[in-house]
Amino acid sequence: MQKGVPINPVVTILGGGLAGSEAALQLAQRGVSVRLYEMRPKQQTPVHVGGDMAELVCSNSLKSLDASSASGSLKYELSVLGSELLRCALKTRVAAGGALAVDREAFARTVTQRIEEHPHIEVVRQEFTGLDSLISAGSPCIIATGPLTSSTLEQELVQLLGNESLAFYDAAAPIVEADSLDREKLFYQSRYEKNGADYLNAPLNQEQYNLFITELLKARRVIPREFENSELFQACQPIEEVARKGHDTLRFGALKPVGLIDPITQRRPWAVVQLRPENIQGSAFNLVGFQTNLAFSEQERVFRLIPGLEQAQFLRYGVMHRNTFIDSPRVLSRTFALKAHPVLRFAGQITGTEGYVEALASGLLAALNCYAEIQGFDPVILPEETLCGSLFAYATDPAQVNYQPLHVNYGILKPLEQPQKRKKERYAAYSARAKAAIDTFREQHANLGFLPTYPVPFLLP
Ligand SMILES: Cc1cc2nc3c(=O)[nH]c(=O)nc-3n(C[C@H](O)[C@H](O)[C@H](O)COP(=O)(O)OP(=O)(O)OC[C@H]3O[C@@H](n4cnc5c(N)ncnc54)[C@H](O)[C@@H]3O)c2cc1C
């Protein structure tokens, strides 16, 4: 396919990270001409160090290969859709137990070679600015400049989308799985019983509160990098910083009990942790006001001291770091095209999908839609039974308020037709359903010219 006459128009891709590189290869392999802008090595971000495409900025792990995990299911879907970067990751794999970890230099080099040698890809090594020119020319573009988008382009995005549609840091509270909560200890109620009983409340007595604060203050934190400090703390404070201001500060803030009566004691608790449903199904809850810099293992240790959360399973940990992302639920359509200027598409972490594999998945989706549009096909919307499809549906769901980045997890999937009580069976059922949905999707959309599928060495069948 790649040797034929290139298909016009040229698609401009901004950013040769995980999402941009996947999108470039997907389009080029379908015969579409691509112009890929990457500003490195001339201009670095605060965390990238080299000039290769798809540089992994932190861990070298692309997470679990366990077929029944959400992360493993996502990899299966990407292999069925013919992801080019997952293929490169499998080629450069290093031993890491049940995870897919890569030799980061070999991985980035392999992706760079594939891109630089591709006859349909022109690489432009400079910072891209000038979105207006692309819009006025009606020239298709995928913006994949990541969480550390250059400041000039970031300013252009502010002008295009408005300041309120762009965030510059994550301040996300943890999300826990609903089924892992001990409902005997929790109660549904809204403060002063206004607006229905939407919140799940965890009451703490004085002793429990004291222990929680003591352990919160002792817990190990992730120290933000220098470039993150100034922007971070103007917005909202991590819960451990608030606690440091005084033993009772949280009782007058995120953990205030006013307006709440514990139905068991018929009294106002000493303190209350509120949990807000994260989705319509009520399968996940976020801990209100718990944005934090605690290390992930410490979040588990300390937050499990909250009554009712002793066995809590974390679908997402709290994070706070520099991260430019757009308010996707309001500005993007289901195909990741900008509603106001559909010629522009977004992909990668800038859309608020978090994680290496999620970034390349959204690059793949943006490329499929770009290709479909060029060919006059219907928009490509992946089934919501799949991890990819549910992540993209979550990211573009206008019902989301206070949108925060999310990585794939089973909490965002549609509920099972036949609910499974035990976690192991539930995950296996989610995984089997996702597998069947993506296989059928590929069969039914042969016109999209999928690249060959390949096996991923899963640990479990
Ligand atoms: C500090 C940090 C650590 C992270 N650690 C992890 C982790 O361990 N595991 C994990 O799963 N996820 C992690 N993430 C989250 C995320 O998965 C990665 O950021 C991922 O690389 C996102 O992929 P991307 O393609 O969207 O962006 P990137 O991989 O960052 O690619 C964007 C590219 O765009 C280029 N660029 C920016 N502006 C311009 C411009 N104007 N013109 C041309 N080029 C431009 C950049 O140089 C970069 O190469 C981390 C994020 C950050 C910020």
Short mmCIF file of C-alpha atoms and ligand atoms in Angstrom, two decimals:
data_model
loop_
_atom_site.label_atom_id
_atom_site.label_comp_id
_atom_site.label_asym_id
_atom_site.label_seq_id
_atom_site.Cartn_x
_atom_site.Cartn_y
_atom_site.Cartn_z
CA MET A 1 0.00 0.00 0.00
CA GLN A 2 2.73 2.42 0.95
CA LYS A 3 4.47 2.38 -2.46
CA GLY A 4 1.54 3.65 -4.55
CA VAL A 5 0.74 7.21 -5.61
CA PRO A 6 0.22 9.27 -2.45
CA ILE A 7 -3.33 10.30 -1.59
CA ASN A 8 -3.94 14.03 -1.32
CA PRO A 9 -4.36 16.22 0.69
CA VAL A 10 -1.25 16.24 2.83
CA VAL A 11 -2.07 15.74 6.52
CA THR A 12 -0.02 17.89 8.89
CA ILE A 13 0.81 16.25 12.21
CA LEU A 14 2.14 18.36 15.06
CA GLY A 15 4.39 16.50 17.49
CA GLY A 16 6.38 13.31 16.96
CA GLY A 17 5.60 11.80 20.36
CA LEU A 18 3.66 8.60 20.90
CA ALA A 19 0.36 9.84 19.48
CA GLY A 20 1.84 11.81 16.56
CA SER A 21 4.16 8.98 15.49
CA GLU A 22 1.36 6.40 15.56
CA ALA A 23 -0.91 8.72 13.57
CA ALA A 24 1.82 9.46 11.01
CA LEU A 25 2.60 5.79 10.37
CA GLN A 26 -1.08 4.79 10.22
CA LEU A 27 -1.82 7.42 7.58
CA ALA A 28 1.37 6.90 5.60
CA GLN A 29 0.82 3.13 5.49
CA ARG A 30 -2.57 3.85 3.91
CA GLY A 31 -0.88 5.94 1.23
CA VAL A 32 -1.67 9.36 2.72
CA SER A 33 1.09 11.99 2.55
CA VAL A 34 2.08 13.29 5.97
CA ARG A 35 4.10 16.30 7.04
CA LEU A 36 5.24 15.70 10.61
CA TYR A 37 6.51 18.61 12.71
CA GLU A 38 8.76 17.79 15.65
CA MET A 39 10.59 20.60 17.42
CA ARG A 40 13.20 18.42 19.11
CA PRO A 41 16.22 18.25 19.22
CA LYS A 42 16.45 21.99 18.30
CA GLN A 43 13.97 22.87 21.02
CA GLN A 44 13.46 20.55 23.97
CA THR A 45 10.54 20.26 26.37
CA PRO A 46 11.41 20.40 30.11
CA VAL A 47 11.52 16.57 30.26
CA HIS A 48 12.56 15.21 26.84
CA VAL A 49 16.29 14.80 26.38
CA GLY A 50 16.87 13.51 22.83
CA GLY A 51 15.84 14.05 19.26
CA ASP A 52 14.15 10.73 18.52
CA MET A 53 10.41 10.38 18.03
CA ALA A 54 8.29 8.61 20.65
CA GLU A 55 10.67 9.30 23.52
CA LEU A 56 9.34 7.87 26.78
CA VAL A 57 9.75 10.67 29.29
CA CYS A 58 9.60 8.67 32.51
CA SER A 59 9.03 4.97 33.11
CA ASN A 60 10.00 2.48 30.38
CA SER A 61 6.93 0.37 31.16
CA LEU A 62 3.86 0.23 28.95
CA LYS A 63 2.11 -1.57 31.79
CA SER A 64 0.47 -4.95 32.11
CA LEU A 65 0.31 -7.74 29.56
CA ASP A 66 -2.22 -9.66 31.62
CA ALA A 67 -5.07 -10.33 29.21
CA SER A 68 -7.72 -9.84 31.89
CA SER A 69 -6.45 -6.40 32.98
CA ALA A 70 -7.72 -3.19 31.39
CA SER A 71 -4.22 -2.38 30.20
CA GLY A 72 -3.79 -5.86 28.69
CA SER A 73 -7.17 -5.63 26.94
CA LEU A 74 -6.18 -2.27 25.47
CA LYS A 75 -3.04 -3.86 24.00
CA TYR A 76 -5.09 -6.66 22.47
CA GLU A 77 -7.36 -4.07 20.82
CA LEU A 78 -4.37 -2.16 19.48
CA SER A 79 -2.85 -5.30 18.01
CA VAL A 80 -6.17 -6.04 16.25
CA LEU A 81 -6.24 -2.47 14.89
CA GLY A 82 -2.65 -2.91 13.67
CA SER A 83 -0.91 -0.33 15.90
CA GLU A 84 2.55 0.42 14.54
CA LEU A 85 4.04 1.64 17.83
CA LEU A 86 2.86 -1.36 19.84
CA ARG A 87 4.61 -3.49 17.21
CA CYS A 88 7.82 -1.46 17.74
CA ALA A 89 7.41 -1.88 21.53
CA LEU A 90 7.14 -5.67 21.19
CA LYS A 91 10.29 -5.68 19.05
CA THR A 92 12.29 -3.77 21.65
CA ARG A 93 10.86 -5.49 24.71
CA VAL A 94 12.97 -6.12 27.81
CA ALA A 95 12.19 -8.66 30.56
CA ALA A 96 9.73 -7.16 33.05
CA GLY A 97 7.63 -9.97 34.46
CA GLY A 98 4.00 -9.49 33.47
CA ALA A 99 4.51 -6.01 32.03
CA LEU A 100 5.50 -4.77 28.60
CA ALA A 101 8.66 -2.78 29.23
CA VAL A 102 10.97 -1.59 26.46
CA ASP A 103 14.56 -0.55 25.94
CA ARG A 104 13.59 3.10 25.65
CA GLU A 105 16.41 4.09 23.31
CA ALA A 106 15.90 1.11 21.00
CA PHE A 107 12.15 1.78 20.97
CA ALA A 108 12.49 5.48 20.09
CA ARG A 109 15.18 4.68 17.48
CA THR A 110 13.01 2.01 15.85
CA VAL A 111 10.02 4.37 15.62
CA THR A 112 12.22 7.20 14.29
CA GLN A 113 13.72 4.96 11.60
CA ARG A 114 10.28 3.77 10.49
CA ILE A 115 9.15 7.38 10.18
CA GLU A 116 12.26 8.83 8.56
CA GLU A 117 12.48 6.04 6.01
CA HIS A 118 8.80 6.17 5.08
CA PRO A 119 8.30 7.50 1.52
CA HIS A 120 5.04 9.25 2.45
CA ILE A 121 6.32 11.08 5.54
CA GLU A 122 8.18 14.38 5.42
CA VAL A 123 9.72 15.23 8.79
CA VAL A 124 10.08 18.93 9.58
CA ARG A 125 12.35 19.48 12.57
CA GLN A 126 10.99 22.74 13.88
CA GLU A 127 8.45 24.13 16.31
CA PHE A 128 5.12 24.49 14.56
CA THR A 129 3.19 27.74 14.91
CA GLY A 130 0.42 29.06 12.67
CA LEU A 131 -2.78 27.09 13.24
CA ASP A 132 -4.71 29.87 11.49
CA SER A 133 -3.02 29.11 8.19
CA LEU A 134 -4.09 25.46 8.39
CA ILE A 135 -7.66 26.41 9.26
CA SER A 136 -7.98 28.93 6.45
CA ALA A 137 -6.46 26.51 3.94
CA GLY A 138 -8.84 23.74 5.13
CA SER A 139 -5.77 21.60 5.51
CA PRO A 140 -6.27 18.51 7.74
CA CYS A 141 -4.14 18.48 10.83
CA ILE A 142 -3.65 16.32 13.92
CA ILE A 143 -2.39 18.20 16.98
CA ALA A 144 -0.41 15.80 19.16
CA THR A 145 2.01 18.11 20.94
CA GLY A 146 1.49 16.47 24.31
CA PRO A 147 1.37 17.60 27.92
CA LEU A 148 4.37 19.88 27.40
CA THR A 149 3.21 21.66 24.25
CA SER A 150 5.51 24.56 23.31
CA SER A 151 4.44 27.84 24.83
CA THR A 152 3.85 29.65 21.51
CA LEU A 153 1.53 26.94 20.27
CA GLU A 154 -0.12 26.80 23.67
CA GLN A 155 -0.89 30.53 23.33
CA GLU A 156 -2.41 29.89 19.91
CA LEU A 157 -4.61 27.21 21.44
CA VAL A 158 -5.70 29.60 24.17
CA GLN A 159 -6.72 32.09 21.48
CA LEU A 160 -8.51 29.47 19.46
CA LEU A 161 -10.33 27.68 22.27
CA GLY A 162 -10.50 30.31 25.01
CA ASN A 163 -8.59 30.19 28.29
CA GLU A 164 -11.35 28.21 30.02
CA SER A 165 -10.97 25.32 27.55
CA LEU A 166 -7.33 24.64 28.33
CA ALA A 167 -5.82 23.30 31.55
CA PHE A 168 -2.16 23.59 32.40
CA TYR A 169 -1.76 21.04 35.16
CA ASP A 170 -3.43 17.94 36.56
CA ALA A 171 -4.93 18.24 39.98
CA ALA A 172 -6.78 14.96 40.02
CA ALA A 173 -8.23 13.17 43.03
CA PRO A 174 -8.08 9.37 43.19
CA ILE A 175 -10.91 7.28 41.76
CA VAL A 176 -11.90 4.04 43.45
CA GLU A 177 -13.93 1.10 42.23
CA ALA A 178 -17.49 1.12 43.62
CA ASP A 179 -17.55 -2.63 44.26
CA SER A 180 -14.49 -2.42 46.47
CA LEU A 181 -16.22 -0.12 49.01
CA ASP A 182 -17.74 -1.39 52.26
CA ARG A 183 -21.29 -0.03 51.97
CA GLU A 184 -22.11 -1.01 55.58
CA LYS A 185 -19.89 1.85 56.74
CA LEU A 186 -20.92 4.45 54.14
CA PHE A 187 -24.15 6.35 53.61
CA TYR A 188 -25.73 8.25 50.72
CA GLN A 189 -26.62 11.87 51.49
CA SER A 190 -26.10 15.37 50.13
CA ARG A 191 -25.13 18.20 52.45
CA TYR A 192 -28.27 19.63 54.09
CA GLU A 193 -30.14 17.04 51.97
CA LYS A 194 -30.12 19.43 49.05
CA ASN A 195 -30.26 18.19 45.43
CA GLY A 196 -30.84 14.51 46.14
CA ALA A 197 -28.55 12.03 47.88
CA ASP A 198 -25.80 12.00 45.30
CA TYR A 199 -22.75 11.64 47.51
CA LEU A 200 -21.52 8.56 49.26
CA ASN A 201 -20.18 9.63 52.67
CA ALA A 202 -17.51 8.03 54.82
CA PRO A 203 -17.95 9.21 58.44
CA LEU A 204 -14.87 9.42 60.71
CA ASN A 205 -14.95 9.66 64.50
CA GLN A 206 -12.35 11.77 66.32
CA GLU A 207 -9.96 8.88 66.79
CA GLN A 208 -10.17 7.82 63.14
CA TYR A 209 -9.67 11.43 62.01
CA ASN A 210 -6.59 11.84 64.24
CA LEU A 211 -5.02 8.67 62.88
CA PHE A 212 -5.78 9.70 59.30
CA ILE A 213 -4.14 13.13 59.72
CA THR A 214 -1.09 11.66 61.47
CA GLU A 215 -0.50 9.14 58.66
CA LEU A 216 -1.26 11.71 55.94
CA LEU A 217 1.44 14.00 57.29
CA LYS A 218 3.97 11.16 57.55
CA ALA A 219 3.30 9.80 54.06
CA ARG A 220 5.94 9.89 51.35
CA ARG A 221 5.32 12.49 48.64
CA VAL A 222 6.43 12.77 45.03
CA ILE A 223 8.40 15.98 44.81
CA PRO A 224 7.26 18.03 41.81
CA ARG A 225 9.91 18.95 39.29
CA GLU A 226 11.21 22.52 39.30
CA PHE A 227 9.25 23.59 36.22
CA GLU A 228 6.04 22.36 37.79
CA ASN A 229 6.16 24.17 41.13
CA SER A 230 5.15 27.69 40.14
CA GLU A 231 2.07 26.70 38.17
CA LEU A 232 0.89 23.92 40.42
CA PHE A 233 0.12 25.56 43.66
CA GLN A 234 -1.73 28.58 42.34
CA ALA A 235 -4.67 26.39 41.45
CA CYS A 236 -5.49 24.07 44.29
CA GLN A 237 -3.52 22.63 47.12
CA PRO A 238 -2.72 18.95 47.60
CA ILE A 239 -4.64 17.50 50.55
CA GLU A 240 -1.43 16.81 52.50
CA GLU A 241 -0.40 20.48 52.16
CA VAL A 242 -3.76 21.63 53.49
CA ALA A 243 -3.41 19.20 56.42
CA ARG A 244 0.02 20.65 57.20
CA LYS A 245 -1.60 24.02 57.96
CA GLY A 246 -3.24 22.71 61.13
CA HIS A 247 -4.65 19.53 62.63
CA ASP A 248 -8.27 20.60 62.07
CA THR A 249 -7.91 22.45 58.76
CA LEU A 250 -9.36 19.55 56.77
CA ARG A 251 -12.35 19.32 59.13
CA PHE A 252 -13.20 22.83 57.97
CA GLY A 253 -12.37 22.06 54.36
CA ALA A 254 -12.65 18.90 52.25
CA LEU A 255 -13.65 16.74 55.25
CA LYS A 256 -16.18 19.10 56.82
CA PRO A 257 -19.14 17.25 58.34
CA VAL A 258 -21.67 20.11 58.42
CA GLY A 259 -25.07 19.34 56.98
CA LEU A 260 -24.53 15.56 57.20
CA ILE A 261 -26.08 13.14 59.68
CA ASP A 262 -24.80 9.59 59.99
CA PRO A 263 -27.94 7.35 59.82
CA ILE A 264 -26.31 4.82 62.18
CA THR A 265 -25.45 7.20 65.06
CA GLN A 266 -28.08 9.82 64.12
CA ARG A 267 -25.39 12.41 64.80
CA ARG A 268 -23.11 14.65 62.82
CA PRO A 269 -19.77 12.81 62.37
CA TRP A 270 -16.47 14.34 63.49
CA ALA A 271 -15.35 14.49 59.87
CA VAL A 272 -16.65 13.15 56.54
CA VAL A 273 -14.94 12.09 53.34
CA GLN A 274 -17.31 12.55 50.41
CA LEU A 275 -17.23 10.32 47.36
CA ARG A 276 -18.80 11.55 44.14
CA PRO A 277 -19.97 9.13 41.41
CA GLU A 278 -17.62 9.24 38.45
CA ASN A 279 -20.03 7.84 35.88
CA ILE A 280 -23.73 7.25 35.28
CA GLN A 281 -23.43 3.55 36.13
CA GLY A 282 -22.02 4.47 39.57
CA SER A 283 -19.23 1.94 39.11
CA ALA A 284 -16.53 4.37 40.23
CA PHE A 285 -16.26 7.17 42.78
CA ASN A 286 -13.79 9.99 43.23
CA LEU A 287 -12.62 11.23 46.61
CA VAL A 288 -13.75 14.83 46.68
CA GLY A 289 -10.93 17.31 47.40
CA PHE A 290 -8.24 14.61 47.54
CA GLN A 291 -5.88 15.94 44.85
CA THR A 292 -2.48 14.85 46.11
CA ASN A 293 1.22 14.44 45.52
CA LEU A 294 1.52 11.31 47.67
CA ALA A 295 3.34 8.35 46.13
CA PHE A 296 0.82 5.84 44.74
CA SER A 297 1.63 3.17 47.36
CA GLU A 298 1.15 5.78 50.10
CA GLN A 299 -2.23 6.78 48.69
CA GLU A 300 -3.30 3.16 49.08
CA ARG A 301 -1.93 2.93 52.62
CA VAL A 302 -3.31 6.22 53.94
CA PHE A 303 -6.63 6.47 52.10
CA ARG A 304 -7.51 2.91 53.08
CA LEU A 305 -7.59 4.16 56.68
CA ILE A 306 -10.89 5.87 55.81
CA PRO A 307 -13.79 3.76 57.11
CA GLY A 308 -15.40 1.90 54.23
CA LEU A 309 -12.30 2.22 52.04
CA GLU A 310 -10.22 -0.49 53.74
CA GLN A 311 -10.30 -2.65 50.59
CA ALA A 312 -10.57 0.19 48.06
CA GLN A 313 -9.27 -0.61 44.59
CA PHE A 314 -7.77 2.45 42.93
CA LEU A 315 -8.80 2.96 39.32
CA ARG A 316 -6.77 6.14 39.20
CA TYR A 317 -4.38 7.61 41.74
CA GLY A 318 -4.37 11.29 42.60
CA VAL A 319 -1.79 13.31 40.66
CA MET A 320 -0.62 16.88 40.41
CA HIS A 321 1.80 17.87 37.66
CA ARG A 322 2.23 20.15 34.69
CA ASN A 323 0.00 18.92 31.92
CA THR A 324 -1.49 20.96 29.11
CA PHE A 325 -4.79 19.46 28.05
CA ILE A 326 -7.96 20.70 26.44
CA ASP A 327 -11.49 20.45 27.74
CA SER A 328 -12.23 17.61 25.32
CA PRO A 329 -15.82 16.93 26.46
CA ARG A 330 -16.78 20.43 25.39
CA VAL A 331 -14.57 21.16 22.40
CA LEU A 332 -14.15 17.80 20.64
CA SER A 333 -16.56 15.57 18.78
CA ARG A 334 -16.51 11.77 19.27
CA THR A 335 -13.89 11.50 16.51
CA PHE A 336 -11.52 13.91 18.30
CA ALA A 337 -12.17 16.65 15.70
CA LEU A 338 -12.50 20.20 16.99
CA LYS A 339 -16.20 21.07 16.84
CA ALA A 340 -15.48 24.69 15.86
CA HIS A 341 -12.89 23.76 13.17
CA PRO A 342 -13.24 20.07 12.29
CA VAL A 343 -10.19 20.25 10.04
CA LEU A 344 -8.17 20.16 13.27
CA ARG A 345 -8.05 16.92 15.21
CA PHE A 346 -6.36 16.27 18.55
CA ALA A 347 -4.59 13.16 19.78
CA GLY A 348 -2.52 12.03 22.74
CA GLN A 349 -2.23 13.39 26.21
CA ILE A 350 -3.35 16.86 25.12
CA THR A 351 -6.87 15.38 24.84
CA GLY A 352 -6.74 14.29 28.48
CA THR A 353 -6.27 10.60 27.80
CA GLU A 354 -3.43 9.66 30.11
CA GLY A 355 -0.66 7.12 29.63
CA TYR A 356 1.75 5.98 26.94
CA VAL A 357 -0.49 3.30 25.44
CA GLU A 358 -3.58 5.51 25.65
CA ALA A 359 -1.63 8.21 23.75
CA LEU A 360 -0.82 5.91 20.87
CA ALA A 361 -4.40 4.57 20.87
CA SER A 362 -5.77 8.07 20.39
CA GLY A 363 -3.19 8.74 17.64
CA LEU A 364 -4.53 5.65 15.89
CA LEU A 365 -8.14 6.82 16.24
CA ALA A 366 -7.33 10.31 14.94
CA ALA A 367 -5.54 8.78 11.94
CA LEU A 368 -8.43 6.40 11.17
CA ASN A 369 -10.87 9.30 11.21
CA CYS A 370 -8.65 11.49 9.10
CA TYR A 371 -8.35 8.67 6.57
CA ALA A 372 -12.11 8.01 6.66
CA GLU A 373 -12.83 11.67 5.99
CA ILE A 374 -10.40 11.87 3.08
CA GLN A 375 -12.00 8.76 1.55
CA GLY A 376 -15.56 9.96 2.20
CA PHE A 377 -16.31 7.12 4.65
CA ASP A 378 -18.45 7.41 7.79
CA PRO A 379 -16.73 8.67 10.96
CA VAL A 380 -14.95 5.93 12.90
CA ILE A 381 -16.45 5.40 16.33
CA LEU A 382 -15.16 2.41 18.24
CA PRO A 383 -17.63 0.24 20.19
CA GLU A 384 -18.10 1.29 23.80
CA GLU A 385 -17.58 -2.30 24.91
CA THR A 386 -13.90 -1.83 24.02
CA LEU A 387 -11.37 -0.10 26.25
CA CYS A 388 -10.40 2.30 23.43
CA GLY A 389 -14.01 3.08 22.62
CA SER A 390 -15.00 3.68 26.24
CA LEU A 391 -11.99 5.93 26.85
CA PHE A 392 -12.79 8.07 23.81
CA ALA A 393 -16.47 8.18 24.77
CA TYR A 394 -15.51 9.29 28.30
CA ALA A 395 -13.14 11.96 26.95
CA THR A 396 -15.77 13.47 24.68
CA ASP A 397 -18.85 13.06 26.85
CA PRO A 398 -20.38 16.56 27.33
CA ALA A 399 -21.86 15.37 30.65
CA GLN A 400 -18.36 15.35 32.20
CA VAL A 401 -17.84 18.19 34.63
CA ASN A 402 -14.39 19.29 35.79
CA TYR A 403 -12.77 17.00 33.21
CA GLN A 404 -9.55 15.40 34.43
CA PRO A 405 -7.21 13.09 32.54
CA LEU A 406 -7.87 9.40 32.80
CA HIS A 407 -6.18 6.20 31.74
CA VAL A 408 -8.14 3.12 30.68
CA ASN A 409 -9.85 1.16 33.43
CA TYR A 410 -12.83 -1.13 33.69
CA GLY A 411 -14.76 1.51 35.67
CA ILE A 412 -15.54 3.44 32.48
CA LEU A 413 -16.93 0.45 30.56
CA LYS A 414 -20.65 -0.12 30.10
CA PRO A 415 -21.95 -2.47 32.81
CA LEU A 416 -22.00 -6.16 31.96
CA GLU A 417 -25.27 -7.60 30.71
CA GLN A 418 -24.86 -10.33 33.35
CA PRO A 419 -23.26 -8.71 36.42
CA GLN A 420 -20.43 -10.69 38.04
CA LYS A 421 -19.88 -10.25 41.77
CA ARG A 422 -16.32 -11.49 41.97
CA LYS A 423 -13.64 -9.20 40.59
CA LYS A 424 -11.75 -11.96 38.78
CA GLU A 425 -14.83 -13.10 36.86
CA ARG A 426 -15.95 -9.52 36.22
CA TYR A 427 -12.62 -8.54 34.69
CA ALA A 428 -12.52 -11.71 32.62
CA ALA A 429 -16.04 -10.95 31.33
CA TYR A 430 -15.13 -7.33 30.48
CA SER A 431 -12.03 -8.54 28.70
CA ALA A 432 -13.87 -11.23 26.70
CA ARG A 433 -16.60 -8.75 25.69
CA ALA A 434 -14.02 -6.15 24.59
CA LYS A 435 -12.13 -8.78 22.60
CA ALA A 436 -15.25 -9.89 20.74
CA ALA A 437 -16.28 -6.27 20.06
CA ILE A 438 -12.95 -5.24 18.56
CA ASP A 439 -12.68 -8.40 16.44
CA THR A 440 -16.15 -7.76 15.02
CA PHE A 441 -15.36 -4.09 14.47
CA ARG A 442 -12.32 -4.96 12.38
CA GLU A 443 -14.27 -7.47 10.32
CA GLN A 444 -17.07 -4.98 9.66
CA HIS A 445 -14.78 -2.09 8.68
CA ALA A 446 -12.51 -3.68 6.10
CA ASN A 447 -12.79 -0.45 4.04
CA LEU A 448 -10.50 1.25 6.59
CA GLY A 449 -7.59 -0.80 5.26
CA PHE A 450 -6.37 -2.01 8.64
CA LEU A 451 -2.69 -2.87 8.89
CA PRO A 452 -1.94 -6.52 9.63
CA THR A 453 -2.84 -7.73 13.09
CA TYR A 454 -0.20 -9.54 15.18
CA PRO A 455 -0.10 -11.61 18.37
CA VAL A 456 0.82 -10.05 21.71
CA PRO A 457 2.44 -12.45 24.15
CA PHE A 458 -0.19 -12.37 26.88
CA LEU A 459 0.51 -14.17 30.12
CA LEU A 460 -3.02 -15.42 30.47
CA PRO A 461 -5.17 -16.92 27.72
C1 LIG B 1 6.75 14.33 33.39
C2 LIG B 1 5.81 13.31 32.82
C3 LIG B 1 5.98 11.95 33.12
C4 LIG B 1 5.09 10.99 32.60
N1 LIG B 1 5.31 9.68 32.90
C5 LIG B 1 4.51 8.73 32.39
C6 LIG B 1 4.75 7.34 32.67
O1 LIG B 1 5.69 6.99 33.36
N2 LIG B 1 3.90 6.43 32.14
C7 LIG B 1 2.86 6.79 31.35
O2 LIG B 1 2.13 5.91 30.88
N3 LIG B 1 2.62 8.09 31.06
C8 LIG B 1 3.40 9.07 31.56
N4 LIG B 1 3.16 10.39 31.29
C9 LIG B 1 1.96 10.75 30.56
C10 LIG B 1 1.94 10.53 29.01
O3 LIG B 1 1.63 9.23 28.73
C11 LIG B 1 3.14 10.93 28.28
O4 LIG B 1 3.30 12.28 28.49
C12 LIG B 1 3.09 10.61 26.76
O5 LIG B 1 4.37 10.81 26.25
C13 LIG B 1 2.07 11.41 25.99
O6 LIG B 1 2.20 11.19 24.60
P1 LIG B 1 1.92 12.34 23.53
O7 LIG B 1 2.21 11.80 22.20
O8 LIG B 1 0.59 12.90 23.78
O9 LIG B 1 2.96 13.49 23.92
P2 LIG B 1 4.56 13.46 23.85
O10 LIG B 1 5.06 12.08 23.88
O11 LIG B 1 5.03 14.42 24.89
O12 LIG B 1 4.86 14.06 22.40
C14 LIG B 1 4.62 15.39 22.06
C15 LIG B 1 5.69 15.85 21.11
O13 LIG B 1 5.34 17.13 20.59
C16 LIG B 1 6.51 17.93 20.47
N5 LIG B 1 6.06 19.33 20.43
C17 LIG B 1 5.50 20.08 21.42
N6 LIG B 1 5.14 21.30 20.94
C18 LIG B 1 5.50 21.31 19.62
C19 LIG B 1 5.38 22.27 18.57
N7 LIG B 1 4.81 23.48 18.75
N8 LIG B 1 5.85 21.96 17.33
C20 LIG B 1 6.43 20.75 17.10
N9 LIG B 1 6.58 19.81 18.06
C21 LIG B 1 6.09 20.08 19.29
C22 LIG B 1 7.33 17.52 21.68
O14 LIG B 1 8.70 17.79 21.47
C23 LIG B 1 7.04 16.02 21.78
O15 LIG B 1 7.98 15.24 21.08
C24 LIG B 1 4.02 11.39 31.78
C25 LIG B 1 3.85 12.74 31.47
C26 LIG B 1 4.73 13.69 31.98
C27 LIG B 1 4.53 15.13 31.62
#
